[in-house]
PDB file of C-alpha atoms and ligand atoms in Angstrom:
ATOM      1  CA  UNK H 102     -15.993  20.683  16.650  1.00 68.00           C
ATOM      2  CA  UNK H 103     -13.809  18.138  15.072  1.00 82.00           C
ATOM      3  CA  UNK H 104     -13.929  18.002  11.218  1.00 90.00           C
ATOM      4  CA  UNK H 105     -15.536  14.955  10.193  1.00 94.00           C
ATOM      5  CA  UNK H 106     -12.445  13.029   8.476  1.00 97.00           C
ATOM      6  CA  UNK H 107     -10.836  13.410  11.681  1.00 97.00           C
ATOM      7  CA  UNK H 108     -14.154  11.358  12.940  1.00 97.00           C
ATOM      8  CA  UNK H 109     -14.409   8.666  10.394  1.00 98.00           C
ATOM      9  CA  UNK H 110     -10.445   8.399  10.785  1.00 98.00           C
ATOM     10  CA  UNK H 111     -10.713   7.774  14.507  1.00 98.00           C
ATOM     11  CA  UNK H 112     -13.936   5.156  13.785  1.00 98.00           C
ATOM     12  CA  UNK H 113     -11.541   3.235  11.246  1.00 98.00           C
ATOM     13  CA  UNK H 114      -8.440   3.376  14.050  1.00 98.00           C
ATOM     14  CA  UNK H 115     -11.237   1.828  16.616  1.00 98.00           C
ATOM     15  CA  UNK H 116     -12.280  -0.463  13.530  1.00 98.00           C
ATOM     16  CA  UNK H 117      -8.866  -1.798  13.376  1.00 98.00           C
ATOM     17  CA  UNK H 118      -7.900  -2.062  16.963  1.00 98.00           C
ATOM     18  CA  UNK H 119     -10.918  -4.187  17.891  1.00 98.00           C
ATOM     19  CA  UNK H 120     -10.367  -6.249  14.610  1.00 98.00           C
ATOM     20  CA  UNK H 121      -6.729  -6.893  15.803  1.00 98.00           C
ATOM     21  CA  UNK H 122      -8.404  -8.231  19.519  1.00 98.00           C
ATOM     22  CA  UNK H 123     -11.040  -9.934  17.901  1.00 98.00           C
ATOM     23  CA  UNK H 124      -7.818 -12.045  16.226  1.00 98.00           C
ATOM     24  CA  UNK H 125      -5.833 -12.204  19.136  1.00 98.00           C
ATOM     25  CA  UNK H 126      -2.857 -10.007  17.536  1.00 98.00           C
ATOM     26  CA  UNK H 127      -1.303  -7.441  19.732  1.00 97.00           C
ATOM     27  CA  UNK H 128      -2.351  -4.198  19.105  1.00 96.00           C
ATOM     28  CA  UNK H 129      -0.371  -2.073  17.037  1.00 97.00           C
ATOM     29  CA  UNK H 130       0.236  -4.920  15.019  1.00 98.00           C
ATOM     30  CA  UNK H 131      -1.631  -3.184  11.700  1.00 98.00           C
ATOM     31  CA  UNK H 132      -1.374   0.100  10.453  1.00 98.00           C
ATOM     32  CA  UNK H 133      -3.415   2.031   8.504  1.00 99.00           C
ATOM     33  CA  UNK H 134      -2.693   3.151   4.968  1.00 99.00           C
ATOM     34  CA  UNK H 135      -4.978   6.364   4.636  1.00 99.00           C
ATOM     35  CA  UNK H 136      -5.374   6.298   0.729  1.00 98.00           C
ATOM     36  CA  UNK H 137      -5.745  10.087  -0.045  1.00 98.00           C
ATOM     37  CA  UNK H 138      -5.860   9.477  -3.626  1.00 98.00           C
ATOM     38  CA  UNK H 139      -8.362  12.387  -5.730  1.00 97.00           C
ATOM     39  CA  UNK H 140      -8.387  13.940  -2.509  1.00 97.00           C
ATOM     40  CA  UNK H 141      -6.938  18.023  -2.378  1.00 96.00           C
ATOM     41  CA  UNK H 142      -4.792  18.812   0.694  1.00 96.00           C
ATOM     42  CA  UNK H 143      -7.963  20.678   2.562  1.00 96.00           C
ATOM     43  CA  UNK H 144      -9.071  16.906   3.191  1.00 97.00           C
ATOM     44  CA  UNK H 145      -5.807  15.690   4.115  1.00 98.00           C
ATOM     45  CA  UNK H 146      -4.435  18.041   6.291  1.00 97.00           C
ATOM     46  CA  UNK H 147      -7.086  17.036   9.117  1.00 98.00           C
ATOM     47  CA  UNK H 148      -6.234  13.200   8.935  1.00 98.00           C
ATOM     48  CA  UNK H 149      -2.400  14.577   9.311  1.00 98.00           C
ATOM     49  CA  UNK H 150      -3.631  17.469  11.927  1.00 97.00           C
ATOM     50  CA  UNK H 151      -5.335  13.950  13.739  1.00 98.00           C
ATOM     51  CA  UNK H 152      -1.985  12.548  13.725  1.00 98.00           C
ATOM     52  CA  UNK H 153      -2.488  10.113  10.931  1.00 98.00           C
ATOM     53  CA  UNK H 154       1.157  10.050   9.134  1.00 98.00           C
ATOM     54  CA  UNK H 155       1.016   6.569   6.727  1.00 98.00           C
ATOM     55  CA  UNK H 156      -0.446   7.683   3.325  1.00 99.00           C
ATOM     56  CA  UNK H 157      -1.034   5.875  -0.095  1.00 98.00           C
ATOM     57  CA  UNK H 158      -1.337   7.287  -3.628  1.00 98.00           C
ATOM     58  CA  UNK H 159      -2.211   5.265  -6.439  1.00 98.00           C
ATOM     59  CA  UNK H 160      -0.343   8.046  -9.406  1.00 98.00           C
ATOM     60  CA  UNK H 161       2.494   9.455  -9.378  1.00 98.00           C
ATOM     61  CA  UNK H 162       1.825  12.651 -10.963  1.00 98.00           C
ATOM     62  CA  UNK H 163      -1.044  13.483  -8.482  1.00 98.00           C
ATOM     63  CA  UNK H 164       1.151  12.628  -5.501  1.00 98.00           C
ATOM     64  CA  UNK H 165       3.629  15.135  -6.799  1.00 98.00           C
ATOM     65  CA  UNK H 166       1.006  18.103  -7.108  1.00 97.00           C
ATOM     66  CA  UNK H 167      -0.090  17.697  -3.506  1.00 97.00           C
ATOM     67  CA  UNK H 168       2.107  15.860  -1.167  1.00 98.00           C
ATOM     68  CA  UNK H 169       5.885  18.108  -1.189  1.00 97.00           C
ATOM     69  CA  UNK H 170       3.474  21.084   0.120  1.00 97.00           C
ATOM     70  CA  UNK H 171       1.922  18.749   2.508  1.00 98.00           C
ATOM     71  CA  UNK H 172       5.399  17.380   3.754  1.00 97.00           C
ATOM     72  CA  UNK H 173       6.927  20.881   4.366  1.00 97.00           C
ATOM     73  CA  UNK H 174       4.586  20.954   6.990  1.00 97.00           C
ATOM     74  CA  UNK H 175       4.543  17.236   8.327  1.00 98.00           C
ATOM     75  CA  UNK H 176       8.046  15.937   7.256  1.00 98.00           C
ATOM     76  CA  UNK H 177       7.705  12.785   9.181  1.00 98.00           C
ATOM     77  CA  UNK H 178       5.004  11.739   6.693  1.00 98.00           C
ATOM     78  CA  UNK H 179       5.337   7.780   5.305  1.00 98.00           C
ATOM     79  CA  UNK H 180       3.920   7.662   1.915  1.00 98.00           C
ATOM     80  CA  UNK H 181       3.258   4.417  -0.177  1.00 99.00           C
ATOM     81  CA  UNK H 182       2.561   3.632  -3.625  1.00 98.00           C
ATOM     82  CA  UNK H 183       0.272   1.465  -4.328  1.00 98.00           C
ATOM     83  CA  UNK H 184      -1.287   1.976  -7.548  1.00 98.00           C
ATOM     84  CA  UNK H 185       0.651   0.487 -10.906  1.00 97.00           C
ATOM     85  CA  UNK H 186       3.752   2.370 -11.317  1.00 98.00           C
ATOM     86  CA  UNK H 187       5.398   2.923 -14.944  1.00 98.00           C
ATOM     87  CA  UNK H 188       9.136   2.241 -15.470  1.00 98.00           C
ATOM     88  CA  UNK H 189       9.441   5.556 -17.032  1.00 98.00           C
ATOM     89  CA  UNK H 190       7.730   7.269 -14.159  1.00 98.00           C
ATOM     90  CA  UNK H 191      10.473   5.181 -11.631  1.00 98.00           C
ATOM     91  CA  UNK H 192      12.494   8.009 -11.386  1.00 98.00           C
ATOM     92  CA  UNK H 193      10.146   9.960 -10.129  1.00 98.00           C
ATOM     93  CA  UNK H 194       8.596   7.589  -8.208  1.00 98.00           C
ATOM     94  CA  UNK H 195      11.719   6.943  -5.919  1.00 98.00           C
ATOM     95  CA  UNK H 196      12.452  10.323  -5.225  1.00 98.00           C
ATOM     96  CA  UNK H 197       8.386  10.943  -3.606  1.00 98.00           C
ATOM     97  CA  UNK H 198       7.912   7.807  -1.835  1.00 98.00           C
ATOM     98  CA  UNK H 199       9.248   5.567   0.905  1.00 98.00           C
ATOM     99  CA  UNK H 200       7.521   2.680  -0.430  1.00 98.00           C
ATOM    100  CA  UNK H 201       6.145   1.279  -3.497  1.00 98.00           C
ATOM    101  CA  UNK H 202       3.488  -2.010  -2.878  1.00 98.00           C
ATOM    102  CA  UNK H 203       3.027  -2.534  -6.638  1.00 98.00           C
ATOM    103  CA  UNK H 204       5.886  -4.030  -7.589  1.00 98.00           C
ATOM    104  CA  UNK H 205       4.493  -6.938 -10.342  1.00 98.00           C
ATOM    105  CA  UNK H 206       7.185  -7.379 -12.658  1.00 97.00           C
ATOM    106  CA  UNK H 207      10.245  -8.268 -13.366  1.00 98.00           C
ATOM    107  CA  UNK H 208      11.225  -5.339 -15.953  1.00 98.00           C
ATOM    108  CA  UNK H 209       9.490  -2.882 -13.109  1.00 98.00           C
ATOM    109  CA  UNK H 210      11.450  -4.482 -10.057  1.00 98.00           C
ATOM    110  CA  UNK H 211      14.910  -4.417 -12.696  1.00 98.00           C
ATOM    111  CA  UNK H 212      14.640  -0.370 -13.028  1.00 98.00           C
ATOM    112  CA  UNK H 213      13.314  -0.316  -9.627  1.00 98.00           C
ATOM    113  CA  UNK H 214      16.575  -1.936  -8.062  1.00 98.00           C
ATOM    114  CA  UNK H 215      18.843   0.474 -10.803  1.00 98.00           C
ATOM    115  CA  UNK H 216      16.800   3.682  -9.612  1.00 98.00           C
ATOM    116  CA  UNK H 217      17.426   2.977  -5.978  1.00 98.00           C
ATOM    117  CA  UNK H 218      21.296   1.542  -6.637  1.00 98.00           C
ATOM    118  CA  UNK H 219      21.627   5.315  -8.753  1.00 98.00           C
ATOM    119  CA  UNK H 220      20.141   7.288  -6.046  1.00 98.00           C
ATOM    120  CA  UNK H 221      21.095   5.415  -2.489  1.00 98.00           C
ATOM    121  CA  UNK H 222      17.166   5.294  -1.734  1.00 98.00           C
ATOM    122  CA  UNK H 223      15.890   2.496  -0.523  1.00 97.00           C
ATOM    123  CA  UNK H 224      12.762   2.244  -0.710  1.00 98.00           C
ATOM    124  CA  UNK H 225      10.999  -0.865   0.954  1.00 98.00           C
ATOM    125  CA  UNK H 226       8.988  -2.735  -1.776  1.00 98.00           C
ATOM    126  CA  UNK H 227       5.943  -4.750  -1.248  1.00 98.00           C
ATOM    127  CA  UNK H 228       4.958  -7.162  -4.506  1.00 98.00           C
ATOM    128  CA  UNK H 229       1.750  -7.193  -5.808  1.00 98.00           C
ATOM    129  CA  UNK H 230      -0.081 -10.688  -6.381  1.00 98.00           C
ATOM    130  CA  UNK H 231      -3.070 -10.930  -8.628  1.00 98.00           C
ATOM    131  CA  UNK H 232      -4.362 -13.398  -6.359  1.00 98.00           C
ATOM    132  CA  UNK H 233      -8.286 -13.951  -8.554  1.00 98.00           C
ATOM    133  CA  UNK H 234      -6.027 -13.835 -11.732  1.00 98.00           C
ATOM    134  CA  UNK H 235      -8.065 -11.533 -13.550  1.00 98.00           C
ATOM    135  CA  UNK H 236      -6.889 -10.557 -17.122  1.00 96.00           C
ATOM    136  CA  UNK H 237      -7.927  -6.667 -15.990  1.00 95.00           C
ATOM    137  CA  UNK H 238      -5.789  -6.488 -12.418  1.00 96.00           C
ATOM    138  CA  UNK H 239      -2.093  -5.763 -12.098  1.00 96.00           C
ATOM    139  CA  UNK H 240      -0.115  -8.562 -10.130  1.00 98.00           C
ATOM    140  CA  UNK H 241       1.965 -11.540 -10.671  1.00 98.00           C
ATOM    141  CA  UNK H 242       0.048 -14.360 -11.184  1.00 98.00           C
ATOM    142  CA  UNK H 243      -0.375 -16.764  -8.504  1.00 98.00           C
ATOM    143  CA  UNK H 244       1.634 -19.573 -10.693  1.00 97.00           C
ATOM    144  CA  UNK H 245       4.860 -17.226 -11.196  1.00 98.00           C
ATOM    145  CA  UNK H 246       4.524 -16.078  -7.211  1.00 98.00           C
ATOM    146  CA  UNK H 247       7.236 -18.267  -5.935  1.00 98.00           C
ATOM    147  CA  UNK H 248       9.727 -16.969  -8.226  1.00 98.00           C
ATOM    148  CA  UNK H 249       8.736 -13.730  -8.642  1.00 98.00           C
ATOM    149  CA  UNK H 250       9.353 -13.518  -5.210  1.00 98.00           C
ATOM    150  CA  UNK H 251      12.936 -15.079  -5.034  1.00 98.00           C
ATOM    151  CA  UNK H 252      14.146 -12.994  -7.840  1.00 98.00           C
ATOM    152  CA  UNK H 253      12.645  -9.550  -6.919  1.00 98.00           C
ATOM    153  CA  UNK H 254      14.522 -10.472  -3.361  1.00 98.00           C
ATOM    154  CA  UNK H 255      17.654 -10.404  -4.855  1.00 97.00           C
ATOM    155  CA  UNK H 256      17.239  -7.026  -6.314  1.00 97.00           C
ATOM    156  CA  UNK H 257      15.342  -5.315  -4.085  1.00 98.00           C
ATOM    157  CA  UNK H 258      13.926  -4.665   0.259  1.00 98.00           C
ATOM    158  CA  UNK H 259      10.997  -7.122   0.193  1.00 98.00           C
ATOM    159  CA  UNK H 260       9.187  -6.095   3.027  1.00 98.00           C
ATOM    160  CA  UNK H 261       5.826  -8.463   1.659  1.00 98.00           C
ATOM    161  CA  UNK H 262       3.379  -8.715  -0.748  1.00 99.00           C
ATOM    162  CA  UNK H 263       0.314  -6.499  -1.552  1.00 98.00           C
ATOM    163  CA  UNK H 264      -3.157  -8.282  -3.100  1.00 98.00           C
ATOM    164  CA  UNK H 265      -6.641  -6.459  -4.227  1.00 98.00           C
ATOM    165  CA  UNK H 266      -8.833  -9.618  -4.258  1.00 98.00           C
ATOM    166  CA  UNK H 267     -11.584  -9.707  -7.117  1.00 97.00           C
ATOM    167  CA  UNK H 268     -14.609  -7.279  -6.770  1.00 95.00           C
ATOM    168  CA  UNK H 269     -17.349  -9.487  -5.958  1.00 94.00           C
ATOM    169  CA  UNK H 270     -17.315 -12.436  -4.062  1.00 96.00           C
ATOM    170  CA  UNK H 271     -15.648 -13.666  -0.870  1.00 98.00           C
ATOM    171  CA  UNK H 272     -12.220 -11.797  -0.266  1.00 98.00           C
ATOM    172  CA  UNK H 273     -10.876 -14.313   2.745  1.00 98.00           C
ATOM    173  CA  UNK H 274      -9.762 -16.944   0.365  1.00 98.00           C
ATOM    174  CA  UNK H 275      -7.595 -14.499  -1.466  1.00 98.00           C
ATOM    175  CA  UNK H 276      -6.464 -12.784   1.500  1.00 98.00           C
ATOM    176  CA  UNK H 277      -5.461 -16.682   3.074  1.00 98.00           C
ATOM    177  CA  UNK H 278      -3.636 -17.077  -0.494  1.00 98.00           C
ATOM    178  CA  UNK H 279      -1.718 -14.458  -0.173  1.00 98.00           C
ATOM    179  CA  UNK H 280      -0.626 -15.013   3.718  1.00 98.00           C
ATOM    180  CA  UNK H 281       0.001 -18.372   2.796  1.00 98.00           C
ATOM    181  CA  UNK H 282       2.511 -17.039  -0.161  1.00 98.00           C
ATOM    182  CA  UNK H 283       4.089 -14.807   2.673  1.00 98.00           C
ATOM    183  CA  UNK H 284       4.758 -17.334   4.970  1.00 98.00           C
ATOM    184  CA  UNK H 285       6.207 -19.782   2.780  1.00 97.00           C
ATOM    185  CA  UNK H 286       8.753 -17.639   1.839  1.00 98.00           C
ATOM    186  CA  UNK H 287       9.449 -15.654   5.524  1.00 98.00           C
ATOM    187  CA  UNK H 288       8.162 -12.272   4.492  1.00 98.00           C
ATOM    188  CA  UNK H 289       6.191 -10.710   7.755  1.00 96.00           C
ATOM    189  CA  UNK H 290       4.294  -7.994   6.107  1.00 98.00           C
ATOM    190  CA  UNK H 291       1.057  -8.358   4.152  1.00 98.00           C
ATOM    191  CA  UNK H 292      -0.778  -5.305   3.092  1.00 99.00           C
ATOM    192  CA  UNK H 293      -4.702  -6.478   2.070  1.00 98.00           C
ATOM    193  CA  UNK H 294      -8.140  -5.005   2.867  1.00 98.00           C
ATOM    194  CA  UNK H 295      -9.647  -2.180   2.380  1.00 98.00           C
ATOM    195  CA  UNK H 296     -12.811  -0.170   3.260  1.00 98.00           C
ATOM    196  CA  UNK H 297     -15.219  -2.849   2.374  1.00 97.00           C
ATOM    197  CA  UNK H 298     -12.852  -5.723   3.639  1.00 98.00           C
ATOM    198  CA  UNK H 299     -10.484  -4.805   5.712  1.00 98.00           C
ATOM    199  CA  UNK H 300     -11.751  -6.660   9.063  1.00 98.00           C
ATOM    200  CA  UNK H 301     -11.201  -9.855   7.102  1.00 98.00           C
ATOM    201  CA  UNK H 302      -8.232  -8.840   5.797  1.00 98.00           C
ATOM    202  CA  UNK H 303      -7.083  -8.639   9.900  1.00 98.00           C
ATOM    203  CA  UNK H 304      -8.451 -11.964  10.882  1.00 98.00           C
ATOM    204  CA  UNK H 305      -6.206 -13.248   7.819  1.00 98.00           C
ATOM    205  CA  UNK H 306      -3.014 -11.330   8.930  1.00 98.00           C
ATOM    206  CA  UNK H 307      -2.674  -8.245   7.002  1.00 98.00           C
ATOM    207  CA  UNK H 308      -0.343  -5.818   8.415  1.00 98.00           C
ATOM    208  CA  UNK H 309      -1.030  -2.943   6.660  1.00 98.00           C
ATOM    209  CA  UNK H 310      -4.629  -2.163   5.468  1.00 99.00           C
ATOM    210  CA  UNK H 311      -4.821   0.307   2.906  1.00 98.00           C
ATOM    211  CA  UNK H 312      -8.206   2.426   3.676  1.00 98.00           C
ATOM    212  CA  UNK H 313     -10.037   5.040   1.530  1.00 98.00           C
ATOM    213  CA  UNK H 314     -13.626   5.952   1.110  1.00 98.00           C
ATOM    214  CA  UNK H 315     -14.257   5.017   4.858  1.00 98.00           C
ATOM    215  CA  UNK H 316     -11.830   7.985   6.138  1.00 98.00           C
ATOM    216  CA  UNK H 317     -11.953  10.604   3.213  1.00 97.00           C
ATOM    217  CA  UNK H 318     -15.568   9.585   1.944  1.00 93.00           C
ATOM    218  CA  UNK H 319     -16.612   8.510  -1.754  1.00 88.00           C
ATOM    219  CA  UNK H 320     -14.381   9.593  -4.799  1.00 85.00           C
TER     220      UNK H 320
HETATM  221  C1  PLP L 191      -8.208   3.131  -3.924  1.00 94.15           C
HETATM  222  C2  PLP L 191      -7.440   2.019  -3.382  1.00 94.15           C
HETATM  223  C3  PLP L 191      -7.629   1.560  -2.063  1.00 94.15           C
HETATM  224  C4  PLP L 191      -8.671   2.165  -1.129  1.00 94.15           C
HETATM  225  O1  PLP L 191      -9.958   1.808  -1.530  1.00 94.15           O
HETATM  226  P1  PLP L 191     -11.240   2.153  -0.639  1.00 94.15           P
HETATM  227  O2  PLP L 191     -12.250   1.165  -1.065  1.00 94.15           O
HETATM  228  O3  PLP L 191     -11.591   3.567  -0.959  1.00 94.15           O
HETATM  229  O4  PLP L 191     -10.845   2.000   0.781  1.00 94.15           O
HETATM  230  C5  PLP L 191      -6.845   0.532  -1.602  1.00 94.15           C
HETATM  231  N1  PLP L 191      -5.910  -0.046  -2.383  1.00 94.15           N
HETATM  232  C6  PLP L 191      -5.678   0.348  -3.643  1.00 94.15           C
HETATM  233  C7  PLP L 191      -4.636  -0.330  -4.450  1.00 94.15           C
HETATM  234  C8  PLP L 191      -6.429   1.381  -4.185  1.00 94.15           C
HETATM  235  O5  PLP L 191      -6.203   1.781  -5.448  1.00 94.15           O
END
């Protein structure tokens, strides 16, 4: 018998590989961000024992209780940050991840870029559009995107941009915005959708879906 996040994890990789034919990409062209967040290792261990290897956290502390006893086992392990980071938790946040995707300010992306210069990590960065502009939601605004974009560029590995669209209503529109942003400025990665959205997140482009409750089940 297979333990059952090893189940819904091979349901979302079937989720996302007929999503990816349904919008004539190539397949392999998104991968899946298992969020693991609240989660304890004895749920994560059979997504990694499945082969699963991209993770995302959204606090730093957490992901330093659970993820260096994790990694001793699976050291090929890709984890991401994705939920809003602190500059005084920077320090600790480049020396546990490979990537941070919330990267939505210039004073963040400044001790960022000093953090990495310090330490010779680099860590590829993703920044993080509040593309609803709510007053609640992390993100640049979609007004300052153009040269939030230049300027964190200069500092810091780009690799794309990150947006959690608004709650309720229609998520393609944001999802559009934000691939739209991307491709005006040549960045190739987008990571948007999750568990409730993230087959419209593939027919708008995203590269990177960033997937919960549907693998590890509710929090
Ligand atoms: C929690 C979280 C997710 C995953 O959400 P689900 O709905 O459980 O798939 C994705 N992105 C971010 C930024 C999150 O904080």
């Amino acid at each position: 018998m297979t333990h059952p996040v090893a189940d819904t994890l091979a349901q979302v990789l079937d989720t996302i590989q007929a999503a990816e034919q349904a919008a004539n990409r190539p397949a392999g062209s998104v991968r899946l961000v298992a969020v693991s967040k609240t989660h304890g290792p004895e749920t994560i261990l059979p997504a990694l024992q499945a082969g699963q290897r991209l993770f995302g956290e959204n606090r730093v502390q957490e992901a330093q209780g659970k993820w260096p006893g994790l990694r001793a086992q699976f050291p090929d392990v890709e984890l991401h940050l994705i939920g809003p980071l602190q500059t005084n938790k920077v320090k600790d946040a480049v020396a546990l991840f490979d990537a941070i995707q919330s990267v939505d300010r210039p004073k963040l992306a400044q001790a960022l870029a000093r953090e990495m210069e310090r330490t010779g990590r680099r860590l590829g960065c993703f920044l993080q559009v509040n593309t609803g502009s709510e007053p609640q939601k992390a993100g640049v605004l979609p007004d300052e995107a153009d040269r939030f974009i230049e300027d964190c560029r200069a500092l810091l590995p780009v690799r794309g941009l990150m947006c959690i669209p608004p709650a309720e209503g229609d998520p393609g529109p944001h999802f559009q915005m934000l691939a739209d942003l991307a491709a005006r400025h040549g960045l190739t990665e987008l990571s948007m959708g999750m568990s409730g959205d993230y087959q419209a997140a593939i027919a708008a482009g995203a590269t990177l879906v960033r997937v919960g409750s549907a693998i590890f089940g509710a929090r």
